[in-house]
């Protein structure tokens, strides 16, 4: 299974991903942030297409990503029958309080 988590900032996407990883043995996969140079780190991919190729080759394993940020990425991922999109939202005041904790 491949779960993509989407939603506004500070809604708890990474908290849900961590729960899936710790309780259900999912593996986190993500896109490389252009501001950081990381070499050969497992689970980090240059493009959504490369990420999807990896997940497709390993389709029997469970993966989760929080990098479903555009319609184009969603359209790419949703072609796979084992993809599930989890859209999250939360109260603005709660999200603001989380932001202030940074």
XYZ file of C-alpha atoms in Angstrom:
102
model
C 0.000 0.000 0.000
C 1.137 3.545 -0.730
C -0.460 6.282 1.385
C -0.076 9.935 0.457
C -0.935 12.455 3.158
C -1.932 15.968 2.148
C -3.197 19.047 3.937
C -2.209 22.506 5.117
C 0.862 23.195 7.227
C 0.806 22.278 10.925
C -2.209 19.973 10.589
C -0.294 16.878 11.761
C 0.635 15.108 8.523
C 4.021 13.988 9.812
C 2.510 12.895 13.124
C 0.165 10.541 11.259
C 3.073 9.323 9.106
C 5.149 8.598 12.238
C 2.205 6.659 13.695
C 1.914 4.547 10.520
C 5.662 3.904 10.649
C 5.764 2.923 14.323
C 2.487 0.997 14.612
C 2.042 -0.512 11.156
C 5.611 -0.843 9.808
C 5.236 1.654 6.947
C 8.355 3.110 5.341
C 8.620 6.873 4.851
C 9.458 8.014 1.332
C 9.835 11.652 0.416
C 11.054 14.108 -2.153
C 14.371 15.834 -1.745
C 14.126 19.390 -0.520
C 15.995 21.571 -3.004
C 17.604 23.545 -0.182
C 19.427 20.509 1.223
C 22.042 18.419 -0.515
C 21.773 14.821 0.631
C 23.634 12.009 -1.097
C 22.324 8.441 -1.350
C 19.884 8.688 1.537
C 17.335 5.887 1.537
C 13.757 6.946 0.969
C 14.639 10.361 -0.515
C 13.989 10.856 -4.221
C 14.750 13.605 -6.726
C 11.366 13.540 -8.469
C 7.849 12.228 -7.829
C 8.293 9.917 -10.818
C 11.403 8.288 -9.304
C 9.623 7.916 -5.979
C 6.675 6.226 -7.692
C 8.967 3.912 -9.678
C 10.562 2.739 -6.432
C 7.211 2.238 -4.700
C 5.850 0.374 -7.732
C 8.847 -1.975 -7.856
C 8.335 -2.684 -4.145
C 4.542 -2.765 -4.238
C 4.238 -5.507 -1.612
C 5.701 -3.197 1.055
C 3.857 -0.348 2.776
C 4.957 3.237 2.114
C 3.812 6.654 3.290
C 4.665 10.137 2.010
C 3.699 13.668 3.004
C 4.792 15.051 -0.376
C 1.458 15.238 -2.214
C 1.578 18.999 -2.666
C 0.337 19.558 -6.216
C -2.377 18.284 -8.514
C 0.289 16.952 -10.885
C 1.845 14.799 -8.162
C -1.588 13.506 -7.151
C -2.457 12.627 -10.758
C 0.820 10.708 -11.076
C 0.357 8.724 -7.851
C -3.346 7.960 -8.263
C -2.694 5.880 -11.380
C -1.579 3.092 -9.062
C -4.304 0.814 -7.651
C -2.475 0.561 -4.315
C -2.415 4.352 -3.687
C -4.599 5.880 -0.976
C -4.851 9.643 -0.416
C -5.424 10.863 3.129
C -6.506 14.521 3.129
C -6.171 16.176 6.528
C -7.444 19.450 7.901
C -7.647 21.030 11.307
C -8.853 24.123 13.115
C -6.916 27.247 12.184
C -6.371 28.189 15.831
C -4.846 24.783 16.624
C -2.556 25.008 13.618
C -1.524 28.529 14.622
C -0.634 27.318 18.134
C 1.542 24.578 16.624
C 3.236 27.175 14.428
C 3.986 29.345 17.469
C 5.786 26.427 19.139
C 8.541 26.528 16.509
